[in-house]
PDB file of C-alpha atoms in Angstrom:
ATOM      1  CA  UNK A  23     216.899 -97.269 166.212  1.00  0.00           C
ATOM      2  CA  UNK A  24     219.462 -95.093 164.316  1.00  0.00           C
ATOM      3  CA  UNK A  25     221.423 -92.058 165.090  1.00  0.00           C
ATOM      4  CA  UNK A  26     223.729 -89.414 163.943  1.00  0.00           C
ATOM      5  CA  UNK A  27     226.187 -87.103 166.107  1.00  0.00           C
ATOM      6  CA  UNK A  28     227.890 -83.689 164.634  1.00  0.00           C
ATOM      7  CA  UNK A  29     229.645 -82.708 168.464  1.00  0.00           C
ATOM      8  CA  UNK A  30     230.890 -79.749 166.769  1.00  0.00           C
ATOM      9  CA  UNK A  31     227.534 -77.224 166.918  1.00  0.00           C
ATOM     10  CA  UNK A  32     230.023 -74.539 165.505  1.00  0.00           C
ATOM     11  CA  UNK A  33     234.095 -74.780 163.562  1.00  0.00           C
ATOM     12  CA  UNK A  34     235.902 -71.751 162.857  1.00  0.00           C
ATOM     13  CA  UNK A  35     238.570 -72.242 160.388  1.00  0.00           C
ATOM     14  CA  UNK A  36     240.380 -69.595 158.252  1.00  0.00           C
ATOM     15  CA  UNK A  37     240.223 -68.836 154.672  1.00  0.00           C
ATOM     16  CA  UNK A  38     242.435 -70.751 152.972  1.00  0.00           C
ATOM     17  CA  UNK A  39     243.296 -73.488 155.556  1.00  0.00           C
ATOM     18  CA  UNK A  40     241.451 -77.185 155.223  1.00  0.00           C
ATOM     19  CA  UNK A  41     238.406 -77.929 157.425  1.00  0.00           C
ATOM     20  CA  UNK A  42     236.573 -81.206 158.545  1.00  0.00           C
ATOM     21  CA  UNK A  43     233.074 -81.089 159.752  1.00  0.00           C
ATOM     22  CA  UNK A  44     232.676 -84.334 162.488  1.00  0.00           C
ATOM     23  CA  UNK A  45     230.130 -86.943 161.524  1.00  0.00           C
ATOM     24  CA  UNK A  46     229.375 -90.570 163.261  1.00  0.00           C
ATOM     25  CA  UNK A  47     226.728 -93.053 162.830  1.00  0.00           C
ATOM     26  CA  UNK A  48     225.046 -95.727 164.828  1.00  0.00           C
ATOM     27  CA  UNK A  49     222.606 -98.270 162.650  1.00  0.00           C
ATOM     28  CA  UNK A  50     222.368-101.745 161.992  1.00  0.00           C
ATOM     29  CA  UNK A  51     223.695-103.001 158.598  1.00  0.00           C
ATOM     30  CA  UNK A  52     225.317-101.055 155.680  1.00  0.00           C
ATOM     31  CA  UNK A  53     223.921 -97.416 155.837  1.00  0.00           C
ATOM     32  CA  UNK A  54     223.608 -94.607 153.435  1.00  0.00           C
ATOM     33  CA  UNK A  55     225.674 -91.475 154.471  1.00  0.00           C
ATOM     34  CA  UNK A  56     225.054 -88.108 152.859  1.00  0.00           C
ATOM     35  CA  UNK A  57     225.795 -84.638 153.581  1.00  0.00           C
ATOM     36  CA  UNK A  58     224.002 -81.819 153.103  1.00  0.00           C
ATOM     37  CA  UNK A  59     224.751 -78.183 153.174  1.00  0.00           C
ATOM     38  CA  UNK A  60     222.263 -75.686 154.387  1.00  0.00           C
ATOM     39  CA  UNK A  61     222.663 -71.402 153.863  1.00  0.00           C
ATOM     40  CA  UNK A  62     220.565 -68.684 155.419  1.00  0.00           C
ATOM     41  CA  UNK A  63     216.564 -69.383 154.601  1.00  0.00           C
ATOM     42  CA  UNK A  64     217.706 -71.882 152.331  1.00  0.00           C
ATOM     43  CA  UNK A  65     216.940 -75.350 151.283  1.00  0.00           C
ATOM     44  CA  UNK A  66     219.488 -78.410 151.813  1.00  0.00           C
ATOM     45  CA  UNK A  67     221.757 -78.896 149.121  1.00  0.00           C
ATOM     46  CA  UNK A  68     223.075 -82.175 148.344  1.00  0.00           C
ATOM     47  CA  UNK A  69     226.662 -82.355 148.986  1.00  0.00           C
ATOM     48  CA  UNK A  70     228.013 -86.175 148.531  1.00  0.00           C
ATOM     49  CA  UNK A  71     227.105 -89.522 149.405  1.00  0.00           C
ATOM     50  CA  UNK A  72     228.144 -92.829 150.294  1.00  0.00           C
ATOM     51  CA  UNK A  73     226.971 -95.792 149.322  1.00  0.00           C
ATOM     52  CA  UNK A  74     229.185 -98.556 148.407  1.00  0.00           C
ATOM     53  CA  UNK A  75     232.851 -98.826 147.706  1.00  0.00           C
ATOM     54  CA  UNK A  76     236.080 -96.307 148.197  1.00  0.00           C
ATOM     55  CA  UNK A  77     235.864 -94.755 151.355  1.00  0.00           C
ATOM     56  CA  UNK A  78     236.501 -91.542 149.926  1.00  0.00           C
ATOM     57  CA  UNK A  79     233.589 -89.737 148.235  1.00  0.00           C
ATOM     58  CA  UNK A  80     233.836 -86.395 146.381  1.00  0.00           C
ATOM     59  CA  UNK A  81     231.734 -84.122 145.963  1.00  0.00           C
ATOM     60  CA  UNK A  82     230.507 -80.639 144.912  1.00  0.00           C
ATOM     61  CA  UNK A  83     232.359 -77.607 145.883  1.00  0.00           C
ATOM     62  CA  UNK A  84     235.981 -79.184 146.497  1.00  0.00           C
ATOM     63  CA  UNK A  85     233.578 -81.554 149.361  1.00  0.00           C
ATOM     64  CA  UNK A  86     235.092 -84.677 149.996  1.00  0.00           C
ATOM     65  CA  UNK A  87     234.442 -87.200 153.213  1.00  0.00           C
ATOM     66  CA  UNK A  88     235.778 -90.272 154.501  1.00  0.00           C
ATOM     67  CA  UNK A  89     233.842 -93.297 155.218  1.00  0.00           C
ATOM     68  CA  UNK A  90     235.315 -95.634 158.273  1.00  0.00           C
ATOM     69  CA  UNK A  91     233.503 -98.034 158.698  1.00  0.00           C
ATOM     70  CA  UNK A  92     235.180 -99.239 162.189  1.00  0.00           C
ATOM     71  CA  UNK A  93     234.461 -95.557 163.971  1.00  0.00           C
ATOM     72  CA  UNK A  94     231.190 -95.489 162.645  1.00  0.00           C
ATOM     73  CA  UNK A  95     231.745 -92.202 160.633  1.00  0.00           C
ATOM     74  CA  UNK A  96     232.187 -89.755 157.623  1.00  0.00           C
ATOM     75  CA  UNK A  97     234.129 -87.056 158.193  1.00  0.00           C
ATOM     76  CA  UNK A  98     233.406 -83.829 155.518  1.00  0.00           C
ATOM     77  CA  UNK A  99     236.493 -82.268 154.517  1.00  0.00           C
ATOM     78  CA  UNK A 100     237.620 -79.864 152.023  1.00  0.00           C
ATOM     79  CA  UNK A 101     241.766 -78.887 151.410  1.00  0.00           C
ATOM     80  CA  UNK A 102     240.886 -75.223 151.778  1.00  0.00           C
ATOM     81  CA  UNK A 103     238.466 -73.110 152.727  1.00  0.00           C
ATOM     82  CA  UNK A 104     236.381 -70.125 151.708  1.00  0.00           C
ATOM     83  CA  UNK A 105     234.584 -67.604 152.555  1.00  0.00           C
ATOM     84  CA  UNK A 106     231.419 -68.859 150.857  1.00  0.00           C
ATOM     85  CA  UNK A 107     231.992 -71.640 152.189  1.00  0.00           C
ATOM     86  CA  UNK A 108     230.153 -70.565 155.610  1.00  0.00           C
ATOM     87  CA  UNK A 109     227.206 -72.229 156.085  1.00  0.00           C
ATOM     88  CA  UNK A 110     225.188 -74.966 157.650  1.00  0.00           C
ATOM     89  CA  UNK A 111     226.455 -78.786 157.407  1.00  0.00           C
ATOM     90  CA  UNK A 112     224.403 -81.792 158.117  1.00  0.00           C
ATOM     91  CA  UNK A 113     224.982 -84.987 157.849  1.00  0.00           C
ATOM     92  CA  UNK A 114     223.040 -87.800 157.554  1.00  0.00           C
ATOM     93  CA  UNK A 115     222.160 -91.649 157.227  1.00  0.00           C
ATOM     94  CA  UNK A 116     219.548 -94.123 156.017  1.00  0.00           C
ATOM     95  CA  UNK A 117     219.536 -97.311 157.134  1.00  0.00           C
ATOM     96  CA  UNK A 118     218.732-100.445 155.375  1.00  0.00           C
ATOM     97  CA  UNK A 119     215.655-100.598 153.107  1.00  0.00           C
ATOM     98  CA  UNK A 120     214.496 -97.299 154.772  1.00  0.00           C
ATOM     99  CA  UNK A 121     213.511 -94.209 153.037  1.00  0.00           C
ATOM    100  CA  UNK A 122     213.401 -91.828 156.015  1.00  0.00           C
ATOM    101  CA  UNK A 123     216.300 -89.618 156.167  1.00  0.00           C
ATOM    102  CA  UNK A 124     217.901 -88.989 160.076  1.00  0.00           C
ATOM    103  CA  UNK A 125     220.158 -86.018 160.214  1.00  0.00           C
ATOM    104  CA  UNK A 126     222.690 -84.807 162.454  1.00  0.00           C
ATOM    105  CA  UNK A 127     222.089 -81.829 165.122  1.00  0.00           C
ATOM    106  CA  UNK A 128     223.898 -79.542 161.747  1.00  0.00           C
ATOM    107  CA  UNK A 129     228.048 -77.867 162.551  1.00  0.00           C
ATOM    108  CA  UNK A 130     227.515 -73.920 161.323  1.00  0.00           C
ATOM    109  CA  UNK A 131     230.586 -73.573 159.528  1.00  0.00           C
ATOM    110  CA  UNK A 132     232.189 -70.177 160.131  1.00  0.00           C
ATOM    111  CA  UNK A 133     235.362 -69.745 157.404  1.00  0.00           C
ATOM    112  CA  UNK A 134     236.745 -65.913 158.199  1.00  0.00           C
ATOM    113  CA  UNK A 135     238.450 -63.853 155.641  1.00  0.00           C
TER     114      UNK A 135
ATOM    115  CA  UNK B  22     216.617 -79.213 134.788  1.00  0.00           C
ATOM    116  CA  UNK B  23     214.094 -77.584 138.081  1.00  0.00           C
ATOM    117  CA  UNK B  24     214.247 -78.613 141.642  1.00  0.00           C
ATOM    118  CA  UNK B  25     211.887 -79.199 144.059  1.00  0.00           C
ATOM    119  CA  UNK B  26     209.409 -76.610 144.110  1.00  0.00           C
ATOM    120  CA  UNK B  27     206.855 -75.710 147.194  1.00  0.00           C
ATOM    121  CA  UNK B  28     205.328 -73.053 148.079  1.00  0.00           C
ATOM    122  CA  UNK B  29     203.921 -70.676 149.894  1.00  0.00           C
ATOM    123  CA  UNK B  30     207.508 -69.179 150.364  1.00  0.00           C
ATOM    124  CA  UNK B  31     205.905 -67.857 153.683  1.00  0.00           C
ATOM    125  CA  UNK B  32     202.417 -68.912 155.443  1.00  0.00           C
ATOM    126  CA  UNK B  33     200.985 -67.028 158.799  1.00  0.00           C
ATOM    127  CA  UNK B  34     198.241 -68.537 160.571  1.00  0.00           C
ATOM    128  CA  UNK B  35     196.437 -68.454 164.033  1.00  0.00           C
ATOM    129  CA  UNK B  36     196.688 -71.704 166.233  1.00  0.00           C
ATOM    130  CA  UNK B  37     193.477 -74.120 165.978  1.00  0.00           C
ATOM    131  CA  UNK B  38     192.916 -73.467 162.131  1.00  0.00           C
ATOM    132  CA  UNK B  39     194.822 -75.714 159.416  1.00  0.00           C
ATOM    133  CA  UNK B  40     197.388 -74.535 156.688  1.00  0.00           C
ATOM    134  CA  UNK B  41     198.596 -76.351 153.336  1.00  0.00           C
ATOM    135  CA  UNK B  42     201.239 -76.820 152.716  1.00  0.00           C
ATOM    136  CA  UNK B  43     202.892 -77.370 148.540  1.00  0.00           C
ATOM    137  CA  UNK B  44     205.718 -79.160 146.961  1.00  0.00           C
ATOM    138  CA  UNK B  45     206.384 -80.228 143.252  1.00  0.00           C
ATOM    139  CA  UNK B  46     208.520 -82.935 142.364  1.00  0.00           C
ATOM    140  CA  UNK B  47     212.287 -82.840 140.149  1.00  0.00           C
ATOM    141  CA  UNK B  48     210.734 -84.419 136.854  1.00  0.00           C
ATOM    142  CA  UNK B  49     210.848 -88.218 136.667  1.00  0.00           C
ATOM    143  CA  UNK B  50     210.520 -87.806 140.365  1.00  0.00           C
ATOM    144  CA  UNK B  51     207.920 -90.783 141.490  1.00  0.00           C
ATOM    145  CA  UNK B  52     209.217 -90.490 145.932  1.00  0.00           C
ATOM    146  CA  UNK B  53     208.585 -86.706 147.909  1.00  0.00           C
ATOM    147  CA  UNK B  54     209.855 -86.490 150.971  1.00  0.00           C
ATOM    148  CA  UNK B  55     208.057 -83.699 153.920  1.00  0.00           C
ATOM    149  CA  UNK B  56     210.897 -83.129 156.928  1.00  0.00           C
ATOM    150  CA  UNK B  57     209.667 -80.805 159.336  1.00  0.00           C
ATOM    151  CA  UNK B  58     212.867 -77.945 160.756  1.00  0.00           C
ATOM    152  CA  UNK B  59     212.294 -76.836 164.047  1.00  0.00           C
ATOM    153  CA  UNK B  60     214.192 -73.982 166.184  1.00  0.00           C
ATOM    154  CA  UNK B  61     216.222 -76.677 168.997  1.00  0.00           C
ATOM    155  CA  UNK B  62     214.570 -79.491 166.855  1.00  0.00           C
ATOM    156  CA  UNK B  63     216.470 -80.090 163.953  1.00  0.00           C
ATOM    157  CA  UNK B  64     215.387 -82.413 161.143  1.00  0.00           C
ATOM    158  CA  UNK B  65     213.027 -84.748 161.488  1.00  0.00           C
ATOM    159  CA  UNK B  66     211.048 -86.232 159.021  1.00  0.00           C
ATOM    160  CA  UNK B  67     207.385 -86.239 158.548  1.00  0.00           C
ATOM    161  CA  UNK B  68     205.875 -88.645 155.936  1.00  0.00           C
ATOM    162  CA  UNK B  69     207.000 -90.257 153.310  1.00  0.00           C
ATOM    163  CA  UNK B  70     205.280 -90.738 149.515  1.00  0.00           C
ATOM    164  CA  UNK B  71     205.095 -93.074 146.583  1.00  0.00           C
ATOM    165  CA  UNK B  72     202.731 -93.292 143.610  1.00  0.00           C
ATOM    166  CA  UNK B  73     200.404 -91.538 145.019  1.00  0.00           C
ATOM    167  CA  UNK B  74     200.785 -94.178 148.616  1.00  0.00           C
ATOM    168  CA  UNK B  75     201.984 -92.687 151.858  1.00  0.00           C
ATOM    169  CA  UNK B  76     204.604 -95.427 152.404  1.00  0.00           C
ATOM    170  CA  UNK B  77     205.958 -94.504 156.400  1.00  0.00           C
ATOM    171  CA  UNK B  78     205.215 -91.698 158.476  1.00  0.00           C
ATOM    172  CA  UNK B  79     207.701 -90.298 161.492  1.00  0.00           C
ATOM    173  CA  UNK B  80     206.572 -89.452 165.017  1.00  0.00           C
ATOM    174  CA  UNK B  81     204.296 -87.065 164.562  1.00  0.00           C
ATOM    175  CA  UNK B  82     200.581 -86.670 165.109  1.00  0.00           C
ATOM    176  CA  UNK B  83     197.788 -87.821 163.031  1.00  0.00           C
ATOM    177  CA  UNK B  84     196.460 -83.986 162.510  1.00  0.00           C
ATOM    178  CA  UNK B  85     200.441 -83.903 160.464  1.00  0.00           C
ATOM    179  CA  UNK B  86     198.865 -85.094 157.383  1.00  0.00           C
ATOM    180  CA  UNK B  87     198.863 -85.691 153.016  1.00  0.00           C
ATOM    181  CA  UNK B  88     198.562 -86.438 149.779  1.00  0.00           C
ATOM    182  CA  UNK B  89     199.998 -87.339 146.606  1.00  0.00           C
ATOM    183  CA  UNK B  90     198.449 -86.346 143.012  1.00  0.00           C
ATOM    184  CA  UNK B  91     198.552 -87.781 140.031  1.00  0.00           C
ATOM    185  CA  UNK B  92     201.303 -86.064 138.674  1.00  0.00           C
ATOM    186  CA  UNK B  93     203.510 -86.881 141.622  1.00  0.00           C
ATOM    187  CA  UNK B  94     203.178 -83.553 143.735  1.00  0.00           C
ATOM    188  CA  UNK B  95     202.477 -83.893 147.648  1.00  0.00           C
ATOM    189  CA  UNK B  96     200.436 -81.763 149.248  1.00  0.00           C
ATOM    190  CA  UNK B  97     201.189 -81.679 153.618  1.00  0.00           C
ATOM    191  CA  UNK B  98     198.098 -80.387 155.517  1.00  0.00           C
ATOM    192  CA  UNK B  99     198.812 -79.834 159.494  1.00  0.00           C
ATOM    193  CA  UNK B 100     194.902 -79.713 161.445  1.00  0.00           C
ATOM    194  CA  UNK B 101     194.510 -77.690 164.734  1.00  0.00           C
ATOM    195  CA  UNK B 102     197.981 -75.676 164.822  1.00  0.00           C
ATOM    196  CA  UNK B 103     199.513 -74.620 167.729  1.00  0.00           C
ATOM    197  CA  UNK B 104     202.367 -73.112 168.816  1.00  0.00           C
ATOM    198  CA  UNK B 105     204.798 -75.442 168.107  1.00  0.00           C
ATOM    199  CA  UNK B 106     204.145 -76.223 164.733  1.00  0.00           C
ATOM    200  CA  UNK B 107     206.440 -72.908 163.650  1.00  0.00           C
ATOM    201  CA  UNK B 108     208.534 -74.002 161.636  1.00  0.00           C
ATOM    202  CA  UNK B 109     210.447 -74.548 158.537  1.00  0.00           C
ATOM    203  CA  UNK B 110     208.582 -76.879 156.459  1.00  0.00           C
ATOM    204  CA  UNK B 111     211.353 -78.491 153.944  1.00  0.00           C
ATOM    205  CA  UNK B 112     209.803 -81.395 150.931  1.00  0.00           C
ATOM    206  CA  UNK B 113     212.336 -83.447 148.661  1.00  0.00           C
ATOM    207  CA  UNK B 114     211.971 -85.649 146.369  1.00  0.00           C
ATOM    208  CA  UNK B 115     213.847 -88.984 144.734  1.00  0.00           C
ATOM    209  CA  UNK B 116     214.530 -91.443 142.515  1.00  0.00           C
ATOM    210  CA  UNK B 117     215.714 -94.870 141.827  1.00  0.00           C
ATOM    211  CA  UNK B 118     218.194 -94.393 138.988  1.00  0.00           C
ATOM    212  CA  UNK B 119     220.861 -91.822 141.939  1.00  0.00           C
ATOM    213  CA  UNK B 120     220.198 -94.557 144.868  1.00  0.00           C
ATOM    214  CA  UNK B 121     217.198 -92.383 146.035  1.00  0.00           C
ATOM    215  CA  UNK B 122     219.638 -89.549 147.491  1.00  0.00           C
ATOM    216  CA  UNK B 123     217.084 -86.735 148.156  1.00  0.00           C
ATOM    217  CA  UNK B 124     216.877 -83.647 146.374  1.00  0.00           C
ATOM    218  CA  UNK B 125     214.970 -80.621 149.014  1.00  0.00           C
ATOM    219  CA  UNK B 126     213.184 -77.376 148.128  1.00  0.00           C
ATOM    220  CA  UNK B 127     213.346 -73.847 149.481  1.00  0.00           C
ATOM    221  CA  UNK B 128     210.959 -74.528 152.393  1.00  0.00           C
ATOM    222  CA  UNK B 129     207.435 -72.790 153.120  1.00  0.00           C
ATOM    223  CA  UNK B 130     208.179 -71.015 156.276  1.00  0.00           C
ATOM    224  CA  UNK B 131     204.909 -71.970 158.516  1.00  0.00           C
ATOM    225  CA  UNK B 132     204.579 -69.302 161.599  1.00  0.00           C
ATOM    226  CA  UNK B 133     201.738 -69.571 163.942  1.00  0.00           C
ATOM    227  CA  UNK B 134     200.031 -67.229 166.251  1.00  0.00           C
TER     228      UNK B 134
END
């Protein structure tokens, strides 16, 4: 069975500093990987995805993620954090041949001014 | 382009009764997914509908059911409500053109009293 781990419940970073939100996965085959963001009392907003190809994926709002097959990781990164980036971030995996997403437990990002 | 819409925004029902949640996908999307986001349990896959048929369901009891209409909108029904059904129910839609990445609606907050 597939699984996604987000080892940090919360990440704190100062505005202007780089941020990393970690994600590792366990799935057979070559999965599709996704990052979503959730603001309070809102649904999920799609940030970026990895399907195939270049290991560095660029997405919305200046976010990017690096796919590392050997480490089965898909960490979310941003070179310079904004206070408005403060939200709940979810990593998700979709195994080959499946449609349902399996989500990690989420990481709360807090960017301090 | 209008996003995924869900209604109602909030729903309060006594235990034992039935709740009906509705979802309209993005125009052109034929697949609809339902997820439950319960406190402490994270995001869990409920149901997937495509072309009017239920294609897959998550690990939920049969009292969670639904359907997809010819216009691809969808309805989630929860029968015999239990207190632990209180959660945010998220609907998502997808199309083949974008590797089936899922776009989420704002959710329906169901509270069982």
